[in-house]
Amino acid sequence: MATPSANLEPPAHHEEFITGAEAYKRLLDYSFRQGFVVVRTNGGKIGGILRKTFSCSHHGKATQNNRKLAPHVLRDEEGKITTDRTRERTNLNAKGC
């Protein structure tokens, strides 16, 4: 299925859509064409109006750590992991945009 040409235009403030999925598709089409990806960062219903917030996939300055893991893997004298985190390496793609 071809991408609608309107989806390749830069997003405008206060664009309205019937569904959140429709808005997300429109932003994905534009972002892919521009060389980045958008992600859903917030949303909810306020007074019967569905609101969604989308951001660049590189938004922010730190990893989210939703599971509240320790910042690093800790091991005891025998080398056994003593923290919830089991991998030391975490990828940080945040660029602060």
PDB file of C-alpha atoms in Angstrom:
ATOM      1  CA  MET A   1       0.000   0.000   0.000  1.00  0.00           C
ATOM      2  CA  ALA A   2       1.401   3.401  -0.970  1.00  0.00           C
ATOM      3  CA  THR A   3       1.971   6.109   1.608  1.00  0.00           C
ATOM      4  CA  PRO A   4      -0.456   9.036   1.226  1.00  0.00           C
ATOM      5  CA  SER A   5       1.454  12.115   0.031  1.00  0.00           C
ATOM      6  CA  ALA A   6      -0.044  14.189   2.882  1.00  0.00           C
ATOM      7  CA  ASN A   7       1.763  11.916   5.377  1.00  0.00           C
ATOM      8  CA  LEU A   8       5.117  13.009   3.954  1.00  0.00           C
ATOM      9  CA  GLU A   9       4.534  16.675   4.802  1.00  0.00           C
ATOM     10  CA  PRO A  10       5.882  18.061   8.111  1.00  0.00           C
ATOM     11  CA  PRO A  11       3.401  17.714  10.993  1.00  0.00           C
ATOM     12  CA  ALA A  12       1.430  20.802  11.960  1.00  0.00           C
ATOM     13  CA  HIS A  13       0.453  21.848  15.472  1.00  0.00           C
ATOM     14  CA  HIS A  14      -3.002  20.748  16.575  1.00  0.00           C
ATOM     15  CA  GLU A  15      -3.580  18.214  13.814  1.00  0.00           C
ATOM     16  CA  GLU A  16      -6.672  16.164  14.602  1.00  0.00           C
ATOM     17  CA  PHE A  17      -7.222  12.481  13.873  1.00  0.00           C
ATOM     18  CA  ILE A  18     -10.065  10.037  14.392  1.00  0.00           C
ATOM     19  CA  THR A  19      -7.869   7.463  16.178  1.00  0.00           C
ATOM     20  CA  GLY A  20      -4.502   7.384  17.902  1.00  0.00           C
ATOM     21  CA  ALA A  21      -3.403   4.686  15.444  1.00  0.00           C
ATOM     22  CA  GLU A  22      -4.136   7.025  12.533  1.00  0.00           C
ATOM     23  CA  ALA A  23      -2.013   9.775  14.108  1.00  0.00           C
ATOM     24  CA  TYR A  24       0.829   7.354  14.849  1.00  0.00           C
ATOM     25  CA  LYS A  25       0.805   6.026  11.267  1.00  0.00           C
ATOM     26  CA  ARG A  26       0.937   9.575   9.879  1.00  0.00           C
ATOM     27  CA  LEU A  27       3.922  10.484  12.087  1.00  0.00           C
ATOM     28  CA  LEU A  28       5.726   7.210  11.342  1.00  0.00           C
ATOM     29  CA  ASP A  29       5.373   7.797   7.596  1.00  0.00           C
ATOM     30  CA  TYR A  30       6.855  11.281   7.937  1.00  0.00           C
ATOM     31  CA  SER A  31       9.629  10.296  10.356  1.00  0.00           C
ATOM     32  CA  PHE A  32      10.790   7.289   8.291  1.00  0.00           C
ATOM     33  CA  ARG A  33      11.066   9.534   5.247  1.00  0.00           C
ATOM     34  CA  GLN A  34      13.152  12.013   7.278  1.00  0.00           C
ATOM     35  CA  GLY A  35      15.432   9.317   8.750  1.00  0.00           C
ATOM     36  CA  PHE A  36      14.196   8.986  12.326  1.00  0.00           C
ATOM     37  CA  VAL A  37      11.435   7.187  14.236  1.00  0.00           C
ATOM     38  CA  VAL A  38       8.706   8.453  16.547  1.00  0.00           C
ATOM     39  CA  VAL A  39       7.561   6.661  19.697  1.00  0.00           C
ATOM     40  CA  ARG A  40       4.491   7.080  21.900  1.00  0.00           C
ATOM     41  CA  THR A  41       5.509   8.804  25.111  1.00  0.00           C
ATOM     42  CA  ASN A  42       2.272   9.832  26.794  1.00  0.00           C
ATOM     43  CA  GLY A  43      -1.477   9.747  26.405  1.00  0.00           C
ATOM     44  CA  GLY A  44      -4.851   9.720  28.032  1.00  0.00           C
ATOM     45  CA  LYS A  45      -8.376  11.032  27.859  1.00  0.00           C
ATOM     46  CA  ILE A  46      -9.225  14.521  29.030  1.00  0.00           C
ATOM     47  CA  GLY A  47     -12.874  15.515  28.925  1.00  0.00           C
ATOM     48  CA  GLY A  48     -13.694  12.863  26.335  1.00  0.00           C
ATOM     49  CA  ILE A  49     -10.824  13.936  24.064  1.00  0.00           C
ATOM     50  CA  LEU A  50      -8.105  11.376  23.429  1.00  0.00           C
ATOM     51  CA  ARG A  51      -4.652  12.967  23.723  1.00  0.00           C
ATOM     52  CA  LYS A  52      -1.406  11.350  22.609  1.00  0.00           C
ATOM     53  CA  THR A  53       2.149  12.602  22.793  1.00  0.00           C
ATOM     54  CA  PHE A  54       4.779  11.368  20.357  1.00  0.00           C
ATOM     55  CA  SER A  55       8.517  12.026  20.525  1.00  0.00           C
ATOM     56  CA  CYS A  56      11.633  11.264  18.537  1.00  0.00           C
ATOM     57  CA  SER A  57      13.015   7.836  19.468  1.00  0.00           C
ATOM     58  CA  HIS A  58      16.151   9.603  20.728  1.00  0.00           C
ATOM     59  CA  HIS A  59      14.252  11.897  23.124  1.00  0.00           C
ATOM     60  CA  GLY A  60      15.478  12.398  26.656  1.00  0.00           C
ATOM     61  CA  LYS A  61      18.924  12.179  28.171  1.00  0.00           C
ATOM     62  CA  ALA A  62      18.841   8.904  30.131  1.00  0.00           C
ATOM     63  CA  THR A  63      17.462   5.390  29.919  1.00  0.00           C
ATOM     64  CA  GLN A  64      14.026   4.895  31.466  1.00  0.00           C
ATOM     65  CA  ASN A  65      14.797   2.054  33.931  1.00  0.00           C
ATOM     66  CA  ASN A  66      11.092   1.273  34.459  1.00  0.00           C
ATOM     67  CA  ARG A  67      11.960  -1.877  36.421  1.00  0.00           C
ATOM     68  CA  LYS A  68      14.054   0.068  38.966  1.00  0.00           C
ATOM     69  CA  LEU A  69      17.137  -2.077  38.402  1.00  0.00           C
ATOM     70  CA  ALA A  70      20.474  -1.288  40.017  1.00  0.00           C
ATOM     71  CA  PRO A  71      22.655   0.935  37.816  1.00  0.00           C
ATOM     72  CA  HIS A  72      25.336  -1.793  37.540  1.00  0.00           C
ATOM     73  CA  VAL A  73      25.660  -5.535  38.009  1.00  0.00           C
ATOM     74  CA  LEU A  74      27.078  -6.384  41.429  1.00  0.00           C
ATOM     75  CA  ARG A  75      28.718  -9.719  42.203  1.00  0.00           C
ATOM     76  CA  ASP A  76      29.755 -11.407  45.433  1.00  0.00           C
ATOM     77  CA  GLU A  77      33.182 -12.941  46.161  1.00  0.00           C
ATOM     78  CA  GLU A  78      32.228 -16.116  44.281  1.00  0.00           C
ATOM     79  CA  GLY A  79      31.230 -14.167  41.165  1.00  0.00           C
ATOM     80  CA  LYS A  80      27.476 -14.706  41.581  1.00  0.00           C
ATOM     81  CA  ILE A  81      25.221 -11.819  40.618  1.00  0.00           C
ATOM     82  CA  THR A  82      23.632 -10.192  43.669  1.00  0.00           C
ATOM     83  CA  THR A  83      21.464  -7.572  41.909  1.00  0.00           C
ATOM     84  CA  ASP A  84      18.353  -7.719  39.746  1.00  0.00           C
ATOM     85  CA  ARG A  85      20.351  -6.391  36.799  1.00  0.00           C
ATOM     86  CA  THR A  86      22.017  -9.299  34.984  1.00  0.00           C
ATOM     87  CA  ARG A  87      23.591  -7.457  32.037  1.00  0.00           C
ATOM     88  CA  GLU A  88      26.087  -4.664  32.442  1.00  0.00           C
ATOM     89  CA  ARG A  89      25.703  -3.202  28.999  1.00  0.00           C
ATOM     90  CA  THR A  90      22.765  -0.897  28.366  1.00  0.00           C
ATOM     91  CA  ASN A  91      22.370   1.003  25.125  1.00  0.00           C
ATOM     92  CA  LEU A  92      21.773   4.707  25.386  1.00  0.00           C
ATOM     93  CA  ASN A  93      20.401   6.169  22.166  1.00  0.00           C
ATOM     94  CA  ALA A  94      19.173   9.368  23.779  1.00  0.00           C
ATOM     95  CA  LYS A  95      20.370  12.539  22.099  1.00  0.00           C
ATOM     96  CA  GLY A  96      18.287  15.026  24.061  1.00  0.00           C
ATOM     97  CA  CYS A  97      15.968  16.014  21.229  1.00  0.00           C
TER      98      CYS A  97
END
